[in-house]
Amino acid sequence: MKILNKILLQVLLFLLALVTLFSLIYVLIIAFGKNVISATTFIPEGFTFENFVKLFRETKFANWLANSLIISTTTMVISVILVSVAAYVFSRLRFYGKERLFNLVLLVQIFPLSLSMVSIFQIFVKTGLLNKPLGLIIIDSALSATGLILLAKGYFDTIPYELDEAAMMDGATRLQILRKITFPLVKPMLAVVGIQSFIIAYNEYTIASAVMTVNVEKMPLAVGLQSLIAGQYGINWSMYCAGAVIGSIPMLILFYSMQKYFISGLTEGSVKS
Amino acid sequence: MKRLAILILFLLTFFASVPAVSGSEKTVRVWIGAIAEEKEVMDELAMEFKEKTGVNVEVYQKLEIFTVPNALVNNAELDERPDIVYMQAPDIGGLAESGYLLPLEIDDDLRSRFVDVAFEAFTYNNQVYGIGYSNSTYGLLYNKDLIREDELPETWDELFEKAEALTLRDETGNIVQRGLFLNANDMWFNYPLIKKYGGYYYGTYPNGEYNAYDVGLDNEGMLAYVEKMKELKALGMVLNNPEKKDYSDIVAEFSKGSVAMFFYGLWHAEFFKNANVNYGIAPLPENAKPITTVEGFVVNKFTREEAAALDFLRFILEDDNQQRLIEAGNRHQRKTGERNPTNINVINSPYIQEDEVLASIAQVGRNVEPFPNIPEGTLWYNQDVTFNTFRAIFFGDSSGNEVDAQYKLNELADYIRRNVALMNEEVEFVKTPWYVFAILGGAILALAAYLFVKKIKQRRDPNYFPTKHSRTLTLLAWGLMLPLLALLLMFYVYPIIHNFYLSFTNYSGLNLRNYGIVGIANYKTIFLAGLQGLVQLILWTFVFALSVVAISFVFGTFLATILDKTNVRVAKVYRLIYILPWVIPSIITLLMWQGLLDTESGLVNKLLGLIGIGKIPWLSNAHMARLSTILVMVWFSFPYFMVIAYSFLKSIPKDYYEAARIDGASSFAIFRKITLPLIFRALIPILIMSFIMQFNQFGVYILTGGGPASPRIGNPGATDLLITYVFNTAFNTKRYSLAAAYSVIIFIFVACFALITMRANKKKMEV
């Protein structure tokens, strides 16, 4: 009975993976497809590299990719720092106004971003950030940090405070505790935050399309790619998918390289109570 | 700590940086279209112009022409403001009305060198605001292998006759070739046919201006058109897929050579070339005028270099320069047909005339009807109402019942008239009545009293010890949070306050600049008229968001536990596969699901057909569409929970499981009683966040377009979410302040929900 259950579960896991894998295959089909007219094509006339060649020859794809990589990596670093500091503060420090601040972080995110655009644009104008990659880095950091604090705080909370207390008894300072005990334990969470913030910055379209309008070369990938399917002129799904395929490689590499941190010695060295 | 200090420094330098002041040199900024070749030539022209006049010209490419009007409004008064802007003529109405466009003087020389429509399209309120450069139009596309040029029909009746003769069936009765192929859900390409029978978009006043209240969609002519379309449908000349909005299927059939004629332009010229279709384009029968979008140049009213800008505009409009631009716009020898010239000299040039297709479409372009450029024009193509109306008329409503065409057309026309009226409504100041103050004041007082009583009770409680916060710790904490707090205030709090302010104004598409306070007029509109149908919408939005979050969470956690027990290497591969929905742009995966779930031709139904299950209307039946939407969105979000739950799993002490196992609990019981609750507790804030995210989910719109449509036009469709519906209705009529008011209400509503949930779970979180 137990074995049967196990097999069933593995079959489920496999089938689901198959369905999901299909999405990648589908994007590949269109990216390599010959003369694909509609985005709902599953069997193209033939296969070709043409779309990739066109992508690099006719658009500024290489620039877009580079811009996005720079913006997303910087955003990732900034938001990992911001988020870990904030999560530590919320989880470990008892201070005046903590609960209210935490609620504020949560509540402000309810407001739909699409409607904030007018105001965000004004801020960009006033601060001289308009059309600067720097501006995108800042707002992407704000977006991802705010969105990820809750997650990180929840994770910090799962690490027993007794660990800190025990270390304090041994005479460790707060900073030492942070470095030697807390930080190694939250690595998996930092990996998740890092990936998430990278993805948020990498995919952000709404704001970028409004504030990065002057130079085509300076646009991030999401805006550039979108323009391939936004025109009314023979929307080229193949070129779009070719861009999506190349564009997803950095994210897959990032995810794969960070995978080990997800699992890394979480329980190692913790007090077995 | 050091890193933090660097970061703060980093942020401070950003904000302190002042935009560089450009030199005193005269500079004209030009925004042009997306074609790279055109940009090159425009840069050359800029250089030549500088040599001639000394005026500096900067050229910027705009990749998406649809976003240009918005970008102009945003940038019109900045230091780096554009002076000449390339845009679509239908977009000028609202901009001219709000005072963003400079009226242009057109002299006889200019007028004589361009086709009339170049000016006609940019004329608003008897004032010319731009000059057309390219003319996106359509004609009768025909396959020369099926019908010769000299055989082309000259009258509509002849067209139908020939089309019928060219429609062939095989022995089993399946159509193998079509003389004519139409999409009955569409109005753009069928417009000449509509017009032939007597229907029209907007009527005109005797002076030629559009009368937006005169909607010609429910007259007798329209009924005749519907009859004719039904007849053609019975003959197999109408695309038999009720879901289809675009022409991709028809284009694909034409590429295969199985369609003799259809109404279309050169949007897929490259595809036809690749497919080796021997095709041509001809004027419509009886010289009917196709509806057309003209693209051209307008001048920013706030230009600082009016004379120089006008000089440069005149310079690029010179015949020779037009020739160079148009050739570049068609990518030189590739002759893609992306730019259809309005300059007469260019039309007659060898470059155009030597290419049969370009020459014909240029000819067609001289006899067109520009799409109405009044602000109300967008009511037509922004909304799905026309699609839904014709879909119901030609394919039945969402349960497949036939509908009365006259009734449906009346409903459509009335809906548009109503929206025209709404757009033009002068919002009058509404004084806040005393009882609103009373209610609000009462609420605040009640809240204050409640908090006061609670505090006193707390103080009197003998077990209560007020938490003393260490001052250093508080200072440290707030200090550490400072950078984040700054970002939060700038990008989150300020927009909310600003929107709150906008919700009390009459900020709208016709009133982008001179808007003022109108009191609570927007809120009054919402509460008096707007709340009908919202209850169902709110319910569905809640059900949708809750089910997506709940299913994704349980399922994701479940998969994480299974993965945890799977062979490590296999698990690695699985995790990599499962995050694919994160990594691939969601627009493409949503469209993939749309294609997979299509009732007629979807892969899912085809597979089900193999095992003997009949067609399931995944997206075309209201209930099934709701289910499908939830499942597709779960597919998008469960990997997130899986990854997070997986890393949380490791932090659950092993002894919990061991103890349970000793007590003889089954694996499932352990999952249900230990894993799930523990992870749930840790993830409560995330769950709330995900709920909010799903609540504001725009992806549904790509998947279903909010449909299947409600039987009543203008009511929310089955899968419409609160946010998409509300914004659609407000944005469709360009009443932005109304959208702001809605968003404030939704914000307060969801915020209360979130706060209450947080409070209710607080005890659980602390236990």
mmCIF file of N, CA, C and O in Angstrom, chain B residues 209-289:
data_model
loop_
_atom_site.group_PDB
_atom_site.id
_atom_site.type_symbol
_atom_site.label_atom_id
_atom_site.label_comp_id
_atom_site.label_asym_id
_atom_site.label_seq_id
_atom_site.Cartn_x
_atom_site.Cartn_y
_atom_site.Cartn_z
ATOM 1 N N GLU B 209 -17.605 67.724 -39.002
ATOM 2 C CA GLU B 209 -17.084 67.230 -37.733
ATOM 3 C C GLU B 209 -17.888 66.024 -37.256
ATOM 4 O O GLU B 209 -19.066 65.881 -37.555
ATOM 5 N N TYR B 210 -17.219 65.187 -36.489
ATOM 6 C CA TYR B 210 -17.904 63.994 -35.997
ATOM 7 C C TYR B 210 -18.926 64.347 -34.928
ATOM 8 O O TYR B 210 -18.699 65.223 -34.089
ATOM 9 N N ASN B 211 -20.035 63.646 -34.968
ATOM 10 C CA ASN B 211 -21.020 63.758 -33.901
ATOM 11 C C ASN B 211 -20.990 62.441 -33.137
ATOM 12 O O ASN B 211 -21.533 61.431 -33.573
ATOM 13 N N ALA B 212 -20.347 62.471 -31.995
ATOM 14 C CA ALA B 212 -20.108 61.224 -31.265
ATOM 15 C C ALA B 212 -21.400 60.593 -30.741
ATOM 16 O O ALA B 212 -21.438 59.408 -30.430
ATOM 17 N N TYR B 213 -22.458 61.421 -30.653
ATOM 18 C CA TYR B 213 -23.715 60.851 -30.151
ATOM 19 C C TYR B 213 -24.475 60.108 -31.240
ATOM 20 O O TYR B 213 -25.411 59.382 -30.975
ATOM 21 N N ASP B 214 -24.066 60.333 -32.492
ATOM 22 C CA ASP B 214 -24.727 59.670 -33.616
ATOM 23 C C ASP B 214 -23.989 58.358 -33.908
ATOM 24 O O ASP B 214 -22.998 58.328 -34.623
ATOM 25 N N VAL B 215 -24.466 57.293 -33.300
ATOM 26 C CA VAL B 215 -23.824 55.996 -33.463
ATOM 27 C C VAL B 215 -24.646 55.165 -34.441
ATOM 28 O O VAL B 215 -25.817 54.896 -34.192
ATOM 29 N N GLY B 216 -24.030 54.793 -35.553
ATOM 30 C CA GLY B 216 -24.793 54.136 -36.621
ATOM 31 C C GLY B 216 -24.719 52.623 -36.579
ATOM 32 O O GLY B 216 -24.506 51.975 -37.600
ATOM 33 N N LEU B 217 -24.876 52.068 -35.402
ATOM 34 C CA LEU B 217 -24.698 50.621 -35.297
ATOM 35 C C LEU B 217 -25.984 49.860 -35.063
ATOM 36 O O LEU B 217 -25.984 48.642 -34.985
ATOM 37 N N ASP B 218 -27.095 50.588 -34.908
ATOM 38 C CA ASP B 218 -28.336 49.850 -34.666
ATOM 39 C C ASP B 218 -29.410 50.233 -35.673
ATOM 40 O O ASP B 218 -30.593 50.096 -35.418
ATOM 41 N N ASN B 219 -28.960 50.729 -36.834
ATOM 42 C CA ASN B 219 -29.955 51.082 -37.847
ATOM 43 C C ASN B 219 -30.295 49.864 -38.723
ATOM 44 O O ASN B 219 -29.746 48.777 -38.531
ATOM 45 N N GLU B 220 -31.171 50.075 -39.667
ATOM 46 C CA GLU B 220 -31.611 48.954 -40.509
ATOM 47 C C GLU B 220 -30.481 48.401 -41.353
ATOM 48 O O GLU B 220 -30.417 47.208 -41.631
ATOM 49 N N GLY B 221 -29.568 49.299 -41.746
ATOM 50 C CA GLY B 221 -28.422 48.870 -42.541
ATOM 51 C C GLY B 221 -27.619 47.809 -41.813
ATOM 52 O O GLY B 221 -27.173 46.823 -42.405
ATOM 53 N N MET B 222 -27.426 48.001 -40.509
ATOM 54 C CA MET B 222 -26.663 47.037 -39.734
ATOM 55 C C MET B 222 -27.329 45.671 -39.750
ATOM 56 O O MET B 222 -26.666 44.638 -39.821
ATOM 57 N N LEU B 223 -28.671 45.680 -39.687
ATOM 58 C CA LEU B 223 -29.399 44.400 -39.729
ATOM 59 C C LEU B 223 -29.174 43.705 -41.061
ATOM 60 O O LEU B 223 -28.954 42.488 -41.117
ATOM 61 N N ALA B 224 -29.186 44.506 -42.120
ATOM 62 C CA ALA B 224 -28.940 43.933 -43.450
ATOM 63 C C ALA B 224 -27.542 43.340 -43.512
ATOM 64 O O ALA B 224 -27.321 42.258 -44.063
ATOM 65 N N TYR B 225 -26.578 44.069 -42.908
ATOM 66 C CA TYR B 225 -25.201 43.570 -42.870
ATOM 67 C C TYR B 225 -25.136 42.233 -42.140
ATOM 68 O O TYR B 225 -24.493 41.283 -42.597
ATOM 69 N N VAL B 226 -25.823 42.178 -41.010
ATOM 70 C CA VAL B 226 -25.820 40.942 -40.218
ATOM 71 C C VAL B 226 -26.404 39.793 -41.046
ATOM 72 O O VAL B 226 -25.852 38.685 -41.085
ATOM 73 N N GLU B 227 -27.488 40.082 -41.763
ATOM 74 C CA GLU B 227 -28.092 39.050 -42.607
ATOM 75 C C GLU B 227 -27.099 38.538 -43.647
ATOM 76 O O GLU B 227 -26.937 37.337 -43.859
ATOM 77 N N LYS B 228 -26.409 39.511 -44.286
ATOM 78 C CA LYS B 228 -25.458 39.135 -45.332
ATOM 79 C C LYS B 228 -24.336 38.281 -44.745
ATOM 80 O O LYS B 228 -23.937 37.267 -45.333
ATOM 81 N N MET B 229 -23.823 38.682 -43.579
ATOM 82 C CA MET B 229 -22.736 37.931 -42.951
ATOM 83 C C MET B 229 -23.191 36.514 -42.607
ATOM 84 O O MET B 229 -22.436 35.548 -42.759
ATOM 85 N N LYS B 230 -24.434 36.395 -42.144
ATOM 86 C CA LYS B 230 -24.935 35.068 -41.797
ATOM 87 C C LYS B 230 -25.004 34.192 -43.054
ATOM 88 O O LYS B 230 -24.690 33.005 -43.021
ATOM 89 N N GLU B 231 -25.399 34.831 -44.135
ATOM 90 C CA GLU B 231 -25.472 34.114 -45.407
ATOM 91 C C GLU B 231 -24.076 33.631 -45.814
ATOM 92 O O GLU B 231 -23.879 32.473 -46.188
ATOM 93 N N LEU B 232 -23.100 34.551 -45.716
ATOM 94 C CA LEU B 232 -21.727 34.188 -46.075
ATOM 95 C C LEU B 232 -21.188 33.108 -45.143
ATOM 96 O O LEU B 232 -20.420 32.237 -45.547
ATOM 97 N N LYS B 233 -21.631 33.165 -43.885
ATOM 98 C CA LYS B 233 -21.177 32.175 -42.901
ATOM 99 C C LYS B 233 -21.682 30.797 -43.310
ATOM 100 O O LYS B 233 -20.938 29.805 -43.258
ATOM 101 N N ALA B 234 -22.954 30.760 -43.753
ATOM 102 C CA ALA B 234 -23.520 29.475 -44.173
ATOM 103 C C ALA B 234 -22.772 28.918 -45.378
ATOM 104 O O ALA B 234 -22.663 27.704 -45.563
ATOM 105 N N LEU B 235 -22.210 29.821 -46.189
ATOM 106 C CA LEU B 235 -21.470 29.388 -47.377
ATOM 107 C C LEU B 235 -20.031 29.010 -47.039
ATOM 108 O O LEU B 235 -19.263 28.624 -47.918
ATOM 109 N N GLY B 236 -19.654 29.167 -45.779
ATOM 110 C CA GLY B 236 -18.307 28.774 -45.353
ATOM 111 C C GLY B 236 -17.268 29.860 -45.533
ATOM 112 O O GLY B 236 -16.072 29.593 -45.523
ATOM 113 N N MET B 237 -17.705 31.093 -45.698
ATOM 114 C CA MET B 237 -16.736 32.148 -45.950
ATOM 115 C C MET B 237 -16.441 32.982 -44.713
ATOM 116 O O MET B 237 -15.799 34.036 -44.787
ATOM 117 N N VAL B 238 -16.921 32.519 -43.562
ATOM 118 C CA VAL B 238 -16.650 33.213 -42.306
ATOM 119 C C VAL B 238 -15.897 32.267 -41.392
ATOM 120 O O VAL B 238 -16.242 31.088 -41.291
ATOM 121 N N LEU B 239 -14.874 32.773 -40.770
ATOM 122 C CA LEU B 239 -14.064 31.972 -39.851
ATOM 123 C C LEU B 239 -14.967 31.379 -38.770
ATOM 124 O O LEU B 239 -15.671 32.097 -38.079
ATOM 125 N N ASN B 240 -14.930 30.060 -38.660
ATOM 126 C CA ASN B 240 -15.874 29.416 -37.740
ATOM 127 C C ASN B 240 -15.240 29.172 -36.376
ATOM 128 O O ASN B 240 -15.166 28.056 -35.899
ATOM 129 N N ASN B 241 -14.728 30.253 -35.773
ATOM 130 C CA ASN B 241 -14.187 30.110 -34.429
ATOM 131 C C ASN B 241 -14.633 31.309 -33.611
ATOM 132 O O ASN B 241 -14.116 32.406 -33.773
ATOM 133 N N PRO B 242 -15.626 31.112 -32.746
ATOM 134 C CA PRO B 242 -16.189 32.262 -32.024
ATOM 135 C C PRO B 242 -15.174 32.993 -31.151
ATOM 136 O O PRO B 242 -15.353 34.155 -30.828
ATOM 137 N N GLU B 243 -14.078 32.313 -30.761
ATOM 138 C CA GLU B 243 -13.120 32.920 -29.831
ATOM 139 C C GLU B 243 -12.171 33.905 -30.517
ATOM 140 O O GLU B 243 -11.498 34.675 -29.857
ATOM 141 N N LYS B 244 -12.075 33.835 -31.833
ATOM 142 C CA LYS B 244 -11.004 34.528 -32.536
ATOM 143 C C LYS B 244 -11.281 36.014 -32.688
ATOM 144 O O LYS B 244 -12.295 36.427 -33.221
ATOM 145 N N LYS B 245 -10.334 36.831 -32.216
ATOM 146 C CA LYS B 245 -10.463 38.269 -32.393
ATOM 147 C C LYS B 245 -9.615 38.748 -33.555
ATOM 148 O O LYS B 245 -9.918 39.721 -34.191
ATOM 149 N N ASP B 246 -8.482 38.083 -33.771
ATOM 150 C CA ASP B 246 -7.550 38.588 -34.770
ATOM 151 C C ASP B 246 -7.663 37.797 -36.080
ATOM 152 O O ASP B 246 -8.543 36.964 -36.258
ATOM 153 N N TYR B 247 -6.747 38.104 -36.994
ATOM 154 C CA TYR B 247 -6.828 37.515 -38.332
ATOM 155 C C TYR B 247 -5.795 36.416 -38.548
ATOM 156 O O TYR B 247 -5.587 35.985 -39.679
ATOM 157 N N SER B 248 -5.126 35.977 -37.460
ATOM 158 C CA SER B 248 -3.998 35.060 -37.666
ATOM 159 C C SER B 248 -4.421 33.778 -38.390
ATOM 160 O O SER B 248 -3.691 33.285 -39.243
ATOM 161 N N ASP B 249 -5.609 33.253 -38.072
ATOM 162 C CA ASP B 249 -6.048 32.020 -38.736
ATOM 163 C C ASP B 249 -6.295 32.248 -40.229
ATOM 164 O O ASP B 249 -5.953 31.413 -41.072
ATOM 165 N N ILE B 250 -6.904 33.383 -40.525
ATOM 166 C CA ILE B 250 -7.202 33.692 -41.927
ATOM 167 C C ILE B 250 -5.905 33.930 -42.693
ATOM 168 O O ILE B 250 -5.716 33.430 -43.806
ATOM 169 N N VAL B 251 -4.977 34.668 -42.045
ATOM 170 C CA VAL B 251 -3.678 34.915 -42.662
ATOM 171 C C VAL B 251 -2.960 33.589 -42.936
ATOM 172 O O VAL B 251 -2.371 33.382 -44.002
ATOM 173 N N ALA B 252 -3.051 32.666 -41.964
ATOM 174 C CA ALA B 252 -2.385 31.374 -42.123
ATOM 175 C C ALA B 252 -2.986 30.598 -43.304
ATOM 176 O O ALA B 252 -2.259 30.012 -44.109
ATOM 177 N N GLU B 253 -4.313 30.621 -43.434
ATOM 178 C CA GLU B 253 -4.965 29.936 -44.554
ATOM 179 C C GLU B 253 -4.552 30.561 -45.883
ATOM 180 O O GLU B 253 -4.298 29.863 -46.855
ATOM 181 N N PHE B 254 -4.491 31.888 -45.895
ATOM 182 C CA PHE B 254 -4.098 32.593 -47.114
ATOM 183 C C PHE B 254 -2.665 32.221 -47.506
ATOM 184 O O PHE B 254 -2.356 32.032 -48.675
ATOM 185 N N SER B 255 -1.795 32.089 -46.473
ATOM 186 C CA SER B 255 -0.408 31.687 -46.736
ATOM 187 C C SER B 255 -0.345 30.304 -47.364
ATOM 188 O O SER B 255 0.553 30.009 -48.146
ATOM 189 N N LYS B 256 -1.287 29.457 -46.990
ATOM 190 C CA LYS B 256 -1.302 28.100 -47.535
ATOM 191 C C LYS B 256 -1.868 28.075 -48.954
ATOM 192 O O LYS B 256 -1.840 27.041 -49.615
ATOM 193 N N GLY B 257 -2.435 29.188 -49.385
ATOM 194 C CA GLY B 257 -2.962 29.256 -50.739
ATOM 195 C C GLY B 257 -4.394 28.784 -50.876
ATOM 196 O O GLY B 257 -4.862 28.532 -51.981
ATOM 197 N N SER B 258 -5.110 28.651 -49.761
ATOM 198 C CA SER B 258 -6.473 28.123 -49.860
ATOM 199 C C SER B 258 -7.531 29.214 -49.744
ATOM 200 O O SER B 258 -8.707 28.924 -49.617
ATOM 201 N N VAL B 259 -7.102 30.471 -49.793
ATOM 202 C CA VAL B 259 -8.056 31.571 -49.743
ATOM 203 C C VAL B 259 -7.814 32.459 -50.956
ATOM 204 O O VAL B 259 -6.677 32.833 -51.240
ATOM 205 N N ALA B 260 -8.885 32.795 -51.672
ATOM 206 C CA ALA B 260 -8.714 33.615 -52.861
ATOM 207 C C ALA B 260 -8.639 35.099 -52.514
ATOM 208 O O ALA B 260 -7.783 35.813 -53.016
ATOM 209 N N MET B 261 -9.556 35.569 -51.653
ATOM 210 C CA MET B 261 -9.592 37.000 -51.343
ATOM 211 C C MET B 261 -9.935 37.213 -49.873
ATOM 212 O O MET B 261 -10.672 36.439 -49.275
ATOM 213 N N PHE B 262 -9.382 38.256 -49.291
ATOM 214 C CA PHE B 262 -9.864 38.749 -47.985
ATOM 215 C C PHE B 262 -9.439 40.185 -47.797
ATOM 216 O O PHE B 262 -8.596 40.699 -48.522
ATOM 217 N N PHE B 263 -10.048 40.862 -46.831
ATOM 218 C CA PHE B 263 -9.744 42.279 -46.597
ATOM 219 C C PHE B 263 -8.606 42.364 -45.597
ATOM 220 O O PHE B 263 -8.766 42.014 -44.429
ATOM 221 N N TYR B 264 -7.461 42.873 -46.054
ATOM 222 C CA TYR B 264 -6.320 42.952 -45.151
ATOM 223 C C TYR B 264 -5.262 43.874 -45.749
ATOM 224 O O TYR B 264 -5.336 44.268 -46.918
ATOM 225 N N GLY B 265 -4.268 44.221 -44.930
ATOM 226 C CA GLY B 265 -3.189 45.088 -45.395
ATOM 227 C C GLY B 265 -1.898 44.309 -45.518
ATOM 228 O O GLY B 265 -1.907 43.106 -45.724
ATOM 229 N N LEU B 266 -0.781 45.010 -45.328
ATOM 230 C CA LEU B 266 0.518 44.361 -45.520
ATOM 231 C C LEU B 266 1.166 43.965 -44.192
ATOM 232 O O LEU B 266 2.370 43.783 -44.117
ATOM 233 N N TRP B 267 0.357 43.847 -43.144
ATOM 234 C CA TRP B 267 0.922 43.556 -41.830
ATOM 235 C C TRP B 267 1.687 42.227 -41.800
ATOM 236 O O TRP B 267 2.541 42.035 -40.982
ATOM 237 N N HIS B 268 1.311 41.325 -42.674
ATOM 238 C CA HIS B 268 2.019 40.048 -42.700
ATOM 239 C C HIS B 268 2.730 39.811 -44.028
ATOM 240 O O HIS B 268 2.910 38.676 -44.445
ATOM 241 N N ALA B 269 3.140 40.905 -44.676
ATOM 242 C CA ALA B 269 3.765 40.787 -45.998
ATOM 243 C C ALA B 269 4.978 39.855 -45.961
ATOM 244 O O ALA B 269 5.171 39.042 -46.860
ATOM 245 N N GLU B 270 5.789 39.995 -44.900
ATOM 246 C CA GLU B 270 6.981 39.145 -44.796
ATOM 247 C C GLU B 270 6.598 37.671 -44.731
ATOM 248 O O GLU B 270 7.268 36.807 -45.292
ATOM 249 N N PHE B 271 5.511 37.392 -44.025
ATOM 250 C CA PHE B 271 5.078 36.005 -43.889
ATOM 251 C C PHE B 271 4.615 35.450 -45.237
ATOM 252 O O PHE B 271 4.895 34.308 -45.576
ATOM 253 N N PHE B 272 3.895 36.294 -45.987
ATOM 254 C CA PHE B 272 3.430 35.849 -47.305
ATOM 255 C C PHE B 272 4.628 35.570 -48.209
ATOM 256 O O PHE B 272 4.660 34.599 -48.947
ATOM 257 N N LYS B 273 5.624 36.456 -48.100
ATOM 258 C CA LYS B 273 6.819 36.296 -48.909
ATOM 259 C C LYS B 273 7.496 34.971 -48.564
ATOM 260 O O LYS B 273 7.873 34.189 -49.436
ATOM 261 N N ASN B 274 7.643 34.728 -47.264
ATOM 262 C CA ASN B 274 8.282 33.483 -46.830
ATOM 263 C C ASN B 274 7.512 32.250 -47.280
ATOM 264 O O ASN B 274 8.082 31.193 -47.507
ATOM 265 N N ALA B 275 6.175 32.404 -47.332
ATOM 266 C CA ALA B 275 5.356 31.247 -47.706
ATOM 267 C C ALA B 275 5.200 31.132 -49.226
ATOM 268 O O ALA B 275 4.513 30.236 -49.707
ATOM 269 N N ASN B 276 5.836 32.067 -49.961
ATOM 270 C CA ASN B 276 5.747 32.068 -51.415
ATOM 271 C C ASN B 276 4.329 32.151 -51.965
ATOM 272 O O ASN B 276 3.976 31.442 -52.899
ATOM 273 N N VAL B 277 3.517 33.011 -51.360
ATOM 274 C CA VAL B 277 2.174 33.204 -51.919
ATOM 275 C C VAL B 277 2.294 34.238 -53.033
ATOM 276 O O VAL B 277 2.927 35.275 -52.857
ATOM 277 N N ASN B 278 1.695 33.937 -54.135
ATOM 278 C CA ASN B 278 1.679 34.861 -55.256
ATOM 279 C C ASN B 278 0.452 35.751 -55.084
ATOM 280 O O ASN B 278 -0.640 35.398 -55.490
ATOM 281 N N TYR B 279 0.658 36.916 -54.452
ATOM 282 C CA TYR B 279 -0.521 37.700 -54.088
ATOM 283 C C TYR B 279 -0.423 39.138 -54.572
ATOM 284 O O TYR B 279 0.641 39.639 -54.926
ATOM 285 N N GLY B 280 -1.577 39.783 -54.564
ATOM 286 C CA GLY B 280 -1.632 41.195 -54.909
ATOM 287 C C GLY B 280 -2.636 41.883 -54.009
ATOM 288 O O GLY B 280 -3.341 41.233 -53.235
ATOM 289 N N ILE B 281 -2.639 43.211 -54.072
ATOM 290 C CA ILE B 281 -3.626 43.949 -53.292
ATOM 291 C C ILE B 281 -4.335 44.922 -54.217
ATOM 292 O O ILE B 281 -3.703 45.546 -55.070
ATOM 293 N N ALA B 282 -5.644 45.002 -54.077
ATOM 294 C CA ALA B 282 -6.430 45.830 -54.997
ATOM 295 C C ALA B 282 -7.390 46.700 -54.208
ATOM 296 O O ALA B 282 -7.674 46.403 -53.048
ATOM 297 N N PRO B 283 -7.868 47.790 -54.836
ATOM 298 C CA PRO B 283 -8.901 48.589 -54.166
ATOM 299 C C PRO B 283 -10.143 47.754 -53.900
ATOM 300 O O PRO B 283 -10.374 46.751 -54.589
ATOM 301 N N LEU B 284 -10.917 48.170 -52.922
ATOM 302 C CA LEU B 284 -12.132 47.428 -52.603
ATOM 303 C C LEU B 284 -13.164 47.640 -53.702
ATOM 304 O O LEU B 284 -13.090 48.611 -54.456
ATOM 305 N N PRO B 285 -14.136 46.751 -53.819
ATOM 306 C CA PRO B 285 -15.172 46.913 -54.840
ATOM 307 C C PRO B 285 -15.898 48.247 -54.681
ATOM 308 O O PRO B 285 -16.018 48.759 -53.563
ATOM 309 N N GLU B 286 -16.370 48.782 -55.783
ATOM 310 C CA GLU B 286 -17.137 50.035 -55.822
ATOM 311 C C GLU B 286 -16.380 51.178 -55.171
ATOM 312 O O GLU B 286 -16.979 52.111 -54.620
ATOM 313 N N ASN B 287 -15.018 51.078 -55.200
ATOM 314 C CA ASN B 287 -14.189 52.118 -54.601
ATOM 315 C C ASN B 287 -14.541 52.440 -53.156
ATOM 316 O O ASN B 287 -14.442 53.579 -52.705
ATOM 317 N N ALA B 288 -14.991 51.423 -52.418
ATOM 318 C CA ALA B 288 -15.327 51.626 -51.013
ATOM 319 C C ALA B 288 -14.072 52.037 -50.255
ATOM 320 O O ALA B 288 -12.968 51.632 -50.589
ATOM 321 N N LYS B 289 -14.269 52.893 -49.223
ATOM 322 C CA LYS B 289 -13.114 53.388 -48.481
ATOM 323 C C LYS B 289 -12.815 52.492 -47.284
ATOM 324 O O LYS B 289 -13.680 52.314 -46.430
#
